[in-house]
mmCIF file of C-alpha atoms in Angstrom:
data_model
loop_
_atom_site.group_PDB
_atom_site.id
_atom_site.type_symbol
_atom_site.label_atom_id
_atom_site.label_comp_id
_atom_site.label_asym_id
_atom_site.label_seq_id
_atom_site.Cartn_x
_atom_site.Cartn_y
_atom_site.Cartn_z
ATOM 1 C CA MET G 441 141.101 146.423 100.095
ATOM 2 C CA PHE G 442 139.214 143.568 101.575
ATOM 3 C CA PRO G 443 136.810 141.561 99.449
ATOM 4 C CA SER G 444 133.496 142.340 101.162
ATOM 5 C CA LEU G 445 133.780 146.094 101.382
ATOM 6 C CA ARG G 446 134.557 148.940 99.142
ATOM 7 C CA HIS G 447 135.548 152.386 98.200
ATOM 8 C CA VAL G 448 136.349 155.657 99.660
ATOM 9 C CA ILE G 449 133.847 158.069 98.159
ATOM 10 C CA ARG G 450 135.146 160.681 95.789
ATOM 11 C CA PRO G 451 133.514 163.254 93.531
ATOM 12 C CA ALA G 452 133.122 160.744 90.673
ATOM 13 C CA LEU G 453 130.550 157.958 90.520
ATOM 14 C CA SER G 454 132.794 155.477 92.231
ATOM 15 C CA GLY G 455 136.356 155.147 93.238
ATOM 16 C CA GLY G 456 138.658 152.294 94.063
ATOM 17 C CA VAL G 457 137.680 148.767 94.756
ATOM 18 C CA PHE G 458 136.910 148.260 98.401
ATOM 19 C CA ILE G 459 137.236 150.932 101.049
ATOM 20 C CA ALA G 460 134.362 150.849 103.535
ATOM 21 C CA LEU G 461 132.676 154.006 104.742
ATOM 22 C CA ALA G 462 129.337 154.680 106.352
ATOM 23 C CA VAL G 463 127.485 155.320 103.108
ATOM 24 C CA SER G 464 123.770 155.052 102.558
ATOM 25 C CA THR G 465 122.710 152.337 100.150
ATOM 26 C CA ALA G 466 119.235 153.816 99.829
ATOM 27 C CA VAL G 467 120.052 157.417 98.954
ATOM 28 C CA PHE G 468 123.294 158.855 97.691
ATOM 29 C CA ALA G 469 125.252 162.041 98.038
ATOM 30 C CA GLU G 470 124.887 164.831 95.547
ATOM 31 C CA GLY G 471 125.553 168.527 95.381
ATOM 32 C CA VAL G 472 127.124 170.726 98.048
ATOM 33 C CA SER G 473 129.201 169.057 100.721
ATOM 34 C CA ALA G 474 129.943 170.047 104.271
ATOM 35 C CA VAL G 475 133.561 169.760 105.368
ATOM 36 C CA VAL G 476 134.518 168.547 108.830
ATOM 37 C CA PRO G 477 137.518 170.517 110.168
ATOM 38 C CA VAL G 478 140.809 169.008 109.057
ATOM 39 C CA SER G 479 142.063 169.155 112.651
ATOM 40 C CA GLU G 480 139.551 166.468 113.668
ATOM 41 C CA SER G 481 142.217 163.756 113.795
ATOM 42 C CA VAL G 482 145.796 164.611 112.870
ATOM 43 C CA GLN G 483 149.099 163.153 113.978
ATOM 44 C CA THR G 484 150.809 164.909 116.891
ATOM 45 C CA GLN G 485 154.252 163.909 115.590
ATOM 46 C CA SER G 486 155.710 165.539 112.496
ATOM 47 C CA PHE G 487 155.375 163.896 109.115
ATOM 48 C CA ASP G 488 159.132 163.424 108.905
ATOM 49 C CA GLN G 489 159.115 161.571 112.230
ATOM 50 C CA TRP G 490 156.189 159.438 111.149
ATOM 51 C CA LEU G 491 157.779 158.685 107.772
ATOM 52 C CA SER G 492 161.075 157.682 109.398
ATOM 53 C CA GLU G 493 159.226 155.169 111.586
ATOM 54 C CA PHE G 494 157.203 153.916 108.625
ATOM 55 C CA LYS G 495 160.351 153.344 106.564
ATOM 56 C CA ARG G 496 161.821 151.240 109.350
ATOM 57 C CA GLU G 497 158.713 149.057 109.291
ATOM 58 C CA ALA G 498 158.760 148.889 105.484
ATOM 59 C CA ARG G 499 162.331 147.608 105.513
ATOM 60 C CA THR G 500 161.273 144.757 107.811
ATOM 61 C CA LYS G 501 158.594 143.900 105.192
ATOM 62 C CA GLY G 502 161.189 143.579 102.450
ATOM 63 C CA ILE G 503 161.030 147.049 100.921
ATOM 64 C CA SER G 504 164.480 148.134 99.727
ATOM 65 C CA ASP G 505 166.176 151.452 100.460
ATOM 66 C CA LYS G 506 166.221 152.138 96.726
ATOM 67 C CA THR G 507 162.426 151.746 96.483
ATOM 68 C CA LEU G 508 161.869 153.901 99.567
ATOM 69 C CA GLU G 509 164.162 156.650 98.296
ATOM 70 C CA GLU G 510 162.583 156.758 94.846
ATOM 71 C CA SER G 511 158.998 156.480 96.124
ATOM 72 C CA PHE G 512 159.127 159.157 98.826
ATOM 73 C CA GLN G 513 161.208 161.736 97.000
ATOM 74 C CA GLY G 514 159.456 165.057 97.636
ATOM 75 C CA VAL G 515 156.391 163.430 99.226
ATOM 76 C CA GLN G 516 154.546 165.542 101.802
ATOM 77 C CA PRO G 517 150.989 165.317 103.191
ATOM 78 C CA ILE G 518 148.388 166.746 100.815
ATOM 79 C CA PRO G 519 145.836 168.900 102.711
ATOM 80 C CA LYS G 520 143.291 168.614 99.889
ATOM 81 C CA ILE G 521 143.121 164.848 100.428
ATOM 82 C CA ILE G 522 142.252 165.309 104.107
ATOM 83 C CA GLU G 523 139.585 167.791 103.048
ATOM 84 C CA TYR G 524 138.095 165.241 100.639
ATOM 85 C CA ASP G 525 138.241 162.580 103.339
ATOM 86 C CA ARG G 526 136.295 164.765 105.776
ATOM 87 C CA ARG G 527 133.698 165.886 103.254
ATOM 88 C CA GLN G 528 130.173 164.906 104.253
ATOM 89 C CA PRO G 529 127.308 164.901 101.722
ATOM 90 C CA GLU G 530 124.527 167.394 102.367
ATOM 91 C CA PHE G 531 122.038 166.202 99.775
ATOM 92 C CA THR G 532 120.850 162.747 98.869
ATOM 93 C CA ARG G 533 120.726 161.570 95.290
ATOM 94 C CA THR G 534 117.568 159.929 94.076
ATOM 95 C CA PHE G 535 117.644 156.624 92.238
ATOM 96 C CA TRP G 536 116.745 158.232 88.929
ATOM 97 C CA SER G 537 119.290 161.037 89.170
ATOM 98 C CA TYR G 538 121.995 158.485 89.944
ATOM 99 C CA LEU G 539 120.969 156.204 87.075
ATOM 100 C CA ASP G 540 120.680 159.083 84.598
ATOM 101 C CA ARG G 541 124.259 160.060 85.334
ATOM 102 C CA ALA G 542 125.654 156.519 85.363
ATOM 103 C CA VAL G 543 123.811 155.072 82.352
ATOM 104 C CA ASP G 544 123.513 157.847 79.810
ATOM 105 C CA PRO G 545 123.301 157.509 76.002
ATOM 106 C CA THR G 546 126.878 158.706 75.472
ATOM 107 C CA ARG G 547 128.310 156.036 77.786
ATOM 108 C CA ILE G 548 126.162 153.308 76.239
ATOM 109 C CA LYS G 549 127.209 154.244 72.716
ATOM 110 C CA LYS G 550 130.879 154.456 73.627
ATOM 111 C CA ALA G 551 130.757 151.056 75.345
ATOM 112 C CA GLN G 552 129.185 149.485 72.261
ATOM 113 C CA GLU G 553 131.854 151.030 70.035
ATOM 114 C CA LEU G 554 134.627 149.772 72.324
ATOM 115 C CA GLU G 555 133.046 146.322 72.370
ATOM 116 C CA GLN G 556 133.409 146.164 68.601
ATOM 117 C CA LYS G 557 136.924 147.594 68.679
ATOM 118 C CA HIS G 558 138.174 145.110 71.280
ATOM 119 C CA ARG G 559 135.896 142.192 70.413
ATOM 120 C CA VAL G 560 138.635 139.565 69.986
ATOM 121 C CA LEU G 561 140.353 140.469 73.267
ATOM 122 C CA LEU G 562 137.068 140.683 75.185
ATOM 123 C CA ASP G 563 135.915 137.323 73.829
ATOM 124 C CA GLN G 564 139.181 135.715 74.926
ATOM 125 C CA ILE G 565 138.979 137.190 78.432
ATOM 126 C CA SER G 566 135.304 136.333 78.783
ATOM 127 C CA GLN G 567 135.832 132.701 77.848
ATOM 128 C CA LYS G 568 138.940 132.326 80.012
ATOM 129 C CA TYR G 569 137.444 133.715 83.220
ATOM 130 C CA GLY G 570 133.722 133.073 82.771
ATOM 131 C CA VAL G 571 132.591 136.710 82.911
ATOM 132 C CA GLN G 572 130.348 138.185 80.220
ATOM 133 C CA LYS G 573 132.128 140.936 78.305
ATOM 134 C CA ARG G 574 129.219 143.362 78.662
ATOM 135 C CA PHE G 575 129.834 143.416 82.412
ATOM 136 C CA LEU G 576 133.545 144.039 81.945
ATOM 137 C CA LEU G 577 132.648 147.033 79.790
ATOM 138 C CA ALA G 578 130.121 148.263 82.359
ATOM 139 C CA PHE G 579 132.635 148.167 85.220
ATOM 140 C CA TRP G 580 135.230 149.856 83.014
ATOM 141 C CA GLY G 581 132.788 152.600 82.084
ATOM 142 C CA LEU G 582 131.605 153.328 85.593
ATOM 143 C CA GLU G 583 135.016 153.140 87.254
ATOM 144 C CA SER G 584 137.016 155.421 84.957
ATOM 145 C CA ASN G 585 134.817 156.257 81.963
ATOM 146 C CA PHE G 586 136.820 153.753 79.921
ATOM 147 C CA GLY G 587 140.176 154.954 81.196
ATOM 148 C CA GLU G 588 139.575 158.686 80.737
ATOM 149 C CA HIS G 589 139.360 159.535 84.440
ATOM 150 C CA THR G 590 141.844 157.522 86.465
ATOM 151 C CA GLY G 591 142.882 160.264 88.904
ATOM 152 C CA GLY G 592 145.855 162.579 89.049
ATOM 153 C CA PHE G 593 147.136 162.072 92.590
ATOM 154 C CA SER G 594 150.325 160.222 93.395
ATOM 155 C CA VAL G 595 149.181 156.927 94.914
ATOM 156 C CA ILE G 596 152.197 156.934 97.226
ATOM 157 C CA ALA G 597 151.504 160.483 98.417
ATOM 158 C CA ALA G 598 147.771 159.859 98.780
ATOM 159 C CA ASN G 599 148.231 156.754 100.884
ATOM 160 C CA ALA G 600 150.999 158.400 102.905
ATOM 161 C CA THR G 601 148.722 161.345 103.642
ATOM 162 C CA LEU G 602 145.881 159.127 104.835
ATOM 163 C CA ALA G 603 148.221 156.799 106.728
ATOM 164 C CA TYR G 604 149.796 159.772 108.538
ATOM 165 C CA ASP G 605 146.341 161.076 109.445
ATOM 166 C CA THR G 606 145.005 159.133 112.436
ATOM 167 C CA ARG G 607 141.377 158.593 111.355
ATOM 168 C CA ARG G 608 142.003 155.407 109.375
ATOM 169 C CA SER G 609 145.763 155.184 109.587
ATOM 170 C CA ASP G 610 146.046 151.391 109.957
ATOM 171 C CA PHE G 611 144.127 150.707 106.777
ATOM 172 C CA PHE G 612 146.056 153.175 104.648
ATOM 173 C CA ARG G 613 149.363 152.144 106.192
ATOM 174 C CA THR G 614 148.654 148.677 104.801
ATOM 175 C CA GLN G 615 147.758 150.168 101.405
ATOM 176 C CA LEU G 616 150.963 152.190 101.371
ATOM 177 C CA LEU G 617 153.045 149.074 102.027
ATOM 178 C CA GLU G 618 151.237 147.248 99.221
ATOM 179 C CA ALA G 619 151.830 150.180 96.864
ATOM 180 C CA LEU G 620 155.549 150.053 97.614
ATOM 181 C CA LYS G 621 155.587 146.311 96.853
ATOM 182 C CA ILE G 622 153.991 147.050 93.470
ATOM 183 C CA VAL G 623 156.703 149.604 92.697
ATOM 184 C CA GLN G 624 159.448 147.274 93.875
ATOM 185 C CA GLY G 625 158.016 144.506 91.717
ATOM 186 C CA GLY G 626 158.636 146.630 88.644
ATOM 187 C CA HIS G 627 154.988 146.857 87.603
ATOM 188 C CA ILE G 628 155.045 150.668 87.521
ATOM 189 C CA SER G 629 157.278 153.449 88.795
ATOM 190 C CA ALA G 630 156.240 155.481 91.831
ATOM 191 C CA GLU G 631 156.187 158.588 89.629
ATOM 192 C CA LYS G 632 153.725 157.032 87.179
ATOM 193 C CA MET G 633 151.569 155.339 89.830
ATOM 194 C CA THR G 634 148.695 157.806 89.857
ATOM 195 C CA GLY G 635 145.118 157.439 91.009
ATOM 196 C CA SER G 636 142.294 158.969 93.022
ATOM 197 C CA TRP G 637 142.724 160.984 96.202
ATOM 198 C CA ALA G 638 142.052 157.768 98.131
ATOM 199 C CA GLY G 639 144.733 155.818 96.280
ATOM 200 C CA ALA G 640 142.500 153.928 93.818
ATOM 201 C CA MET G 641 144.462 153.160 90.666
ATOM 202 C CA GLY G 642 144.158 152.738 86.939
ATOM 203 C CA HIS G 643 141.267 151.914 84.639
ATOM 204 C CA LEU G 644 139.665 149.712 87.299
ATOM 205 C CA GLN G 645 140.339 151.958 90.293
ATOM 206 C CA PHE G 646 141.829 149.056 92.259
ATOM 207 C CA ILE G 647 143.401 150.007 95.562
ATOM 208 C CA PRO G 648 146.857 148.497 96.159
ATOM 209 C CA SER G 649 145.739 145.457 98.198
ATOM 210 C CA THR G 650 143.090 144.591 95.610
ATOM 211 C CA TYR G 651 145.699 144.934 92.896
ATOM 212 C CA THR G 652 148.000 142.568 94.817
ATOM 213 C CA MET G 653 145.263 139.951 95.156
ATOM 214 C CA TYR G 654 143.652 140.091 91.728
ATOM 215 C CA ALA G 655 145.657 141.976 89.080
ATOM 216 C CA VAL G 656 147.066 139.728 86.321
ATOM 217 C CA ASP G 657 149.713 139.963 83.621
ATOM 218 C CA GLU G 658 147.450 139.032 80.731
ATOM 219 C CA ASN G 659 149.767 140.153 77.927
ATOM 220 C CA GLY G 660 152.803 138.319 79.346
ATOM 221 C CA ASP G 661 155.192 141.285 79.547
ATOM 222 C CA GLY G 662 156.080 140.618 83.185
ATOM 223 C CA ARG G 663 154.003 143.506 84.573
ATOM 224 C CA GLN G 664 150.450 143.716 85.872
ATOM 225 C CA ASP G 665 149.615 146.988 84.172
ATOM 226 C CA ILE G 666 146.098 148.264 84.922
ATOM 227 C CA TRP G 667 147.151 151.766 83.781
ATOM 228 C CA GLN G 668 148.049 151.168 80.128
ATOM 229 C CA SER G 669 147.489 147.527 79.103
ATOM 230 C CA LEU G 670 143.905 146.668 78.162
ATOM 231 C CA PRO G 671 144.607 142.908 78.296
ATOM 232 C CA ASP G 672 145.729 143.400 81.908
ATOM 233 C CA VAL G 673 142.771 145.693 82.644
ATOM 234 C CA PHE G 674 140.135 143.265 81.355
ATOM 235 C CA GLY G 675 141.957 140.234 82.693
ATOM 236 C CA SER G 676 142.286 141.726 86.174
ATOM 237 C CA ALA G 677 138.612 142.706 86.336
ATOM 238 C CA ALA G 678 137.524 139.284 85.134
ATOM 239 C CA ASN G 679 139.942 137.512 87.454
ATOM 240 C CA TYR G 680 138.584 139.428 90.436
ATOM 241 C CA LEU G 681 134.969 138.653 89.585
ATOM 242 C CA GLY G 682 135.739 135.021 88.822
ATOM 243 C CA GLN G 683 137.656 134.611 92.073
ATOM 244 C CA ILE G 684 134.688 135.817 94.147
ATOM 245 C CA GLY G 685 132.247 133.453 92.456
ATOM 246 C CA TRP G 686 130.812 135.192 89.381
ATOM 247 C CA THR G 687 128.965 132.880 87.000
ATOM 248 C CA ASP G 688 128.301 133.552 83.330
ATOM 249 C CA LYS G 689 125.413 131.085 83.424
ATOM 250 C CA TYR G 690 123.071 133.837 84.601
ATOM 251 C CA THR G 691 122.709 137.596 84.384
ATOM 252 C CA TRP G 692 122.553 140.052 87.306
ATOM 253 C CA GLY G 693 118.793 140.421 87.735
ATOM 254 C CA ARG G 694 115.706 141.892 86.082
ATOM 255 C CA GLU G 695 113.128 144.638 86.463
ATOM 256 C CA VAL G 696 109.812 143.199 87.664
ATOM 257 C CA ARG G 697 106.213 144.048 88.553
ATOM 258 C CA ILE G 698 104.927 143.469 92.050
ATOM 259 C CA PRO G 699 101.251 143.064 93.023
ATOM 260 C CA SER G 700 99.353 145.708 94.973
ATOM 261 C CA ASP G 701 98.984 143.334 97.912
ATOM 262 C CA PHE G 702 102.670 142.430 98.005
ATOM 263 C CA ASN G 703 104.109 141.246 101.310
ATOM 264 C CA TRP G 704 106.628 144.021 102.005
ATOM 265 C CA ASP G 705 108.419 141.923 104.589
ATOM 266 C CA LEU G 706 109.901 139.985 101.663
ATOM 267 C CA ALA G 707 111.659 143.024 100.185
ATOM 268 C CA GLY G 708 115.393 143.386 100.769
ATOM 269 C CA LEU G 709 118.600 141.435 100.301
ATOM 270 C CA GLU G 710 117.979 139.585 103.558
ATOM 271 C CA THR G 711 115.356 137.442 101.790
ATOM 272 C CA ASN G 712 116.542 135.048 99.074
ATOM 273 C CA LEU G 713 113.884 132.854 97.444
ATOM 274 C CA PRO G 714 113.604 130.640 94.343
ATOM 275 C CA LEU G 715 112.042 132.299 91.303
ATOM 276 C CA ALA G 716 109.137 129.854 91.601
ATOM 277 C CA GLU G 717 108.351 131.267 95.054
ATOM 278 C CA TRP G 718 108.431 134.833 93.757
ATOM 279 C CA GLN G 719 106.008 133.712 91.057
ATOM 280 C CA ILE G 720 103.659 132.433 93.785
ATOM 281 C CA GLN G 721 103.987 135.789 95.553
ATOM 282 C CA GLY G 722 102.607 137.502 92.436
ATOM 283 C CA VAL G 723 105.871 138.922 91.088
ATOM 284 C CA ARG G 724 106.060 139.005 87.297
ATOM 285 C CA SER G 725 108.483 140.121 84.618
ATOM 286 C CA ILE G 726 108.174 143.812 83.816
ATOM 287 C CA ASP G 727 106.143 143.005 80.682
ATOM 288 C CA GLY G 728 103.620 141.052 82.760
ATOM 289 C CA THR G 729 104.740 137.575 81.693
ATOM 290 C CA ASN G 730 105.723 134.801 84.078
ATOM 291 C CA LEU G 731 109.170 134.738 85.594
ATOM 292 C CA PRO G 732 111.725 132.420 83.953
ATOM 293 C CA ASP G 733 111.437 128.740 84.792
ATOM 294 C CA ALA G 734 114.951 128.540 86.206
ATOM 295 C CA MET G 735 116.389 126.995 89.357
ATOM 296 C CA ILE G 736 117.856 130.206 90.696
ATOM 297 C CA GLU G 737 117.310 132.197 93.875
ATOM 298 C CA ALA G 738 116.697 135.930 93.938
ATOM 299 C CA SER G 739 116.065 138.846 96.264
ATOM 300 C CA LEU G 740 113.652 141.700 95.586
ATOM 301 C CA ILE G 741 114.991 145.218 96.039
ATOM 302 C CA LEU G 742 113.278 148.601 95.853
ATOM 303 C CA PRO G 743 116.008 151.230 95.381
ATOM 304 C CA ALA G 744 113.473 154.069 95.136
ATOM 305 C CA GLY G 745 110.843 152.674 97.480
ATOM 306 C CA HIS G 746 107.502 151.221 96.438
ATOM 307 C CA LYS G 747 106.872 154.114 94.027
ATOM 308 C CA GLY G 748 109.949 153.274 91.975
ATOM 309 C CA PRO G 749 111.167 150.246 90.018
ATOM 310 C CA ALA G 750 111.462 146.799 91.582
ATOM 311 C CA PHE G 751 114.217 144.321 90.749
ATOM 312 C CA LEU G 752 114.743 140.647 91.336
ATOM 313 C CA VAL G 753 118.506 140.284 91.723
ATOM 314 C CA TYR G 754 120.616 137.133 91.523
ATOM 315 C CA SER G 755 123.949 135.915 92.822
ATOM 316 C CA ASN G 756 125.948 138.009 90.342
ATOM 317 C CA TYR G 757 124.322 141.162 91.719
ATOM 318 C CA ARG G 758 125.770 140.304 95.114
ATOM 319 C CA LYS G 759 129.176 139.942 93.486
ATOM 320 C CA ILE G 760 128.836 143.478 92.133
ATOM 321 C CA LEU G 761 128.205 144.555 95.730
ATOM 322 C CA ASN G 762 131.561 142.997 96.615
ATOM 323 C CA TRP G 763 133.096 145.430 94.141
ATOM 324 C CA ASN G 764 131.086 148.376 95.509
ATOM 325 C CA ARG G 765 128.641 148.177 98.433
ATOM 326 C CA SER G 766 126.224 150.673 96.874
ATOM 327 C CA ILE G 767 122.957 149.115 95.683
ATOM 328 C CA LEU G 768 122.637 151.970 93.212
ATOM 329 C CA TYR G 769 126.079 151.301 91.766
ATOM 330 C CA ALA G 770 125.263 147.599 91.467
ATOM 331 C CA ILE G 771 122.020 148.331 89.610
ATOM 332 C CA ALA G 772 123.861 150.791 87.374
ATOM 333 C CA VAL G 773 126.440 148.127 86.435
ATOM 334 C CA GLY G 774 123.694 145.632 85.679
ATOM 335 C CA HIS G 775 121.520 148.039 83.727
ATOM 336 C CA LEU G 776 124.464 149.459 81.777
ATOM 337 C CA SER G 777 125.483 145.927 80.824
ATOM 338 C CA ASP G 778 121.941 145.282 79.584
ATOM 339 C CA ARG G 779 121.946 148.483 77.532
ATOM 340 C CA ILE G 780 125.316 147.585 76.021
ATOM 341 C CA ALA G 781 123.746 144.312 74.902
ATOM 342 C CA GLY G 782 120.888 146.208 73.212
ATOM 343 C CA ALA G 783 118.160 146.231 75.865
ATOM 344 C CA GLY G 784 115.983 149.287 76.304
ATOM 345 C CA PRO G 785 115.560 151.632 79.276
ATOM 346 C CA LEU G 786 113.720 150.692 82.441
ATOM 347 C CA GLN G 787 109.950 150.415 81.996
ATOM 348 C CA THR G 788 108.745 151.720 85.343
ATOM 349 C CA VAL G 789 107.362 155.240 85.018
ATOM 350 C CA ARG G 790 109.511 157.616 87.017
ATOM 351 C CA GLN G 791 108.122 160.037 89.586
ATOM 352 C CA GLN G 792 108.149 163.594 88.320
ATOM 353 C CA ASP G 793 107.918 165.269 91.734
ATOM 354 C CA GLU G 794 110.666 163.282 93.446
ATOM 355 C CA ARG G 795 113.311 165.449 95.080
ATOM 356 C CA ALA G 796 116.505 164.772 96.945
ATOM 357 C CA LEU G 797 116.365 165.004 100.731
ATOM 358 C CA HIS G 798 118.788 167.259 102.560
ATOM 359 C CA ARG G 799 120.989 165.553 105.093
ATOM 360 C CA THR G 800 119.269 167.527 107.857
ATOM 361 C CA GLU G 801 115.896 166.204 106.673
ATOM 362 C CA VAL G 802 117.140 162.626 106.898
ATOM 363 C CA GLU G 803 118.386 163.404 110.403
ATOM 364 C CA GLU G 804 114.956 164.852 111.224
ATOM 365 C CA ILE G 805 113.276 161.636 110.031
ATOM 366 C CA GLN G 806 115.601 159.666 112.280
ATOM 367 C CA SER G 807 114.960 161.916 115.276
ATOM 368 C CA LEU G 808 111.177 161.790 114.841
ATOM 369 C CA LEU G 809 111.307 158.001 114.621
ATOM 370 C CA VAL G 810 113.358 157.838 117.812
ATOM 371 C CA LYS G 811 110.779 160.009 119.581
ATOM 372 C CA GLN G 812 108.120 157.503 118.579
ATOM 373 C CA GLY G 813 110.126 154.609 119.954
ATOM 374 C CA PHE G 814 111.754 153.238 116.800
ATOM 375 C CA ASP G 815 115.421 152.249 116.946
ATOM 376 C CA VAL G 816 117.365 153.867 114.110
ATOM 377 C CA GLY G 817 120.634 154.285 115.959
ATOM 378 C CA GLU G 818 122.136 157.726 116.487
ATOM 379 C CA PRO G 819 120.492 160.320 114.164
ATOM 380 C CA ASP G 820 123.251 161.320 111.769
ATOM 381 C CA GLY G 821 121.586 162.032 108.425
ATOM 382 C CA ILE G 822 122.934 158.807 106.893
ATOM 383 C CA VAL G 823 120.505 156.105 105.826
ATOM 384 C CA GLY G 824 121.926 152.784 106.971
ATOM 385 C CA GLN G 825 120.415 149.419 107.721
ATOM 386 C CA LYS G 826 119.064 150.402 111.165
ATOM 387 C CA THR G 827 117.398 153.496 109.741
ATOM 388 C CA ARG G 828 115.702 151.468 107.010
ATOM 389 C CA GLU G 829 114.525 148.909 109.553
ATOM 390 C CA GLY G 830 113.132 151.675 111.761
ATOM 391 C CA ILE G 831 111.341 153.270 108.812
ATOM 392 C CA ARG G 832 109.869 149.924 107.813
ATOM 393 C CA ALA G 833 108.633 149.246 111.346
ATOM 394 C CA TYR G 834 106.949 152.672 111.441
ATOM 395 C CA GLN G 835 105.390 152.170 108.006
ATOM 396 C CA LYS G 836 103.935 148.828 109.042
ATOM 397 C CA LYS G 837 102.544 150.326 112.236
ATOM 398 C CA VAL G 838 100.690 153.120 110.407
ATOM 399 C CA GLY G 839 99.569 151.001 107.442
ATOM 400 C CA LEU G 840 101.993 152.278 104.794
ATOM 401 C CA PRO G 841 103.856 150.056 102.323
ATOM 402 C CA GLY G 842 106.870 148.855 104.306
ATOM 403 C CA ASP G 843 109.612 149.679 101.814
ATOM 404 C CA GLY G 844 111.986 151.255 104.348
ATOM 405 C CA TYR G 845 112.544 154.200 102.033
ATOM 406 C CA PRO G 846 112.990 157.795 103.269
ATOM 407 C CA ASP G 847 111.270 160.425 101.155
ATOM 408 C CA GLU G 848 109.426 163.721 101.507
ATOM 409 C CA ASP G 849 106.056 162.022 102.062
ATOM 410 C CA LEU G 850 107.492 160.068 104.993
ATOM 411 C CA LEU G 851 108.987 163.226 106.481
ATOM 412 C CA ASN G 852 105.689 165.098 106.226
ATOM 413 C CA ARG G 853 103.802 162.165 107.758
ATOM 414 C CA LEU G 854 106.176 162.046 110.699
ATOM 415 C CA ARG G 855 105.971 165.804 111.192
ATOM 416 C CA ALA G 856 102.185 165.642 111.251
ATOM 417 C CA SER G 857 102.169 162.824 113.758
#
């Protein structure tokens, strides 16, 4: 997809580099999902008519009749994919529930075992592209559980289904054309090109356009094989990260302590300050020691609000966000990489009474803020940037820590007021 956005959401933790949706970066979907009717936006012409027109366009883009015949043999729209595409989350996922699922002892142990098993290859890739191997393992683990869950949908059929549907047809039409180019290039057959319901492929869950831009033939067999070849898998991940500016000079970030009188206006990715300035602001390493004496800028993020852990995050963290726009995913990649390298769990004591908000409760928070004159956009139950800004403005007005985080305490406060 395109290098600043990400992922169509799917039932797994992540799914396919770069398809943008309106997804909260403060709280994440979990549990039961509501399904918008499939008839919301469907082509008026038949699939056969649409496909005939698409094939004519594909031929003008250099796709051969042979490739088209082999790729579309038996392909029809898949209703289940439209259902997944319309699914809307009803419950939010808390930071801790997300992290517990993403960075669990089994995944850490398996990553460490695979690091030993593939040490020579990982060292070669790391040195060639300038990406620490622990991060390559973390991405691999979170994207497909080290190749175990790569998806069972035909990538051609999935993209054809979503291109035929009118909701985001232009985007998936482009992905379908790119998928056909991959088949025509001999990298994989259409039959074996499988992936997620949204067309994300292989161990890395690259979508076709990402594959075209960043996949590499690391083992020199003439194919860029992110389905079976680990040299190509690691090389493609490292090539992508290196191309967007990853540096192995620094890590991703660190857990920190913030003072009780912290200036909450400084929290968020919008503020980027040198570590020396954060030191002046009273921020310290999680063990209470001074921050590193390094010429590097960082932002302070609070993924669970002021009651949860705080992180100073560096340039590499922003590169993880290029891979997936979720701040929780980016923290999970960073923390998993730390655990692979032998670091311990986060030190901040977790809240025991924290619960996930229902989508309707988030919408109620938004509506109550609007009634009090705060601009959060249209109440929709999704926590985006405008909602966080509105929450922060309200918190500042009533003397609460301005973390911009929606939780049960905020909802009860708004109800009472």
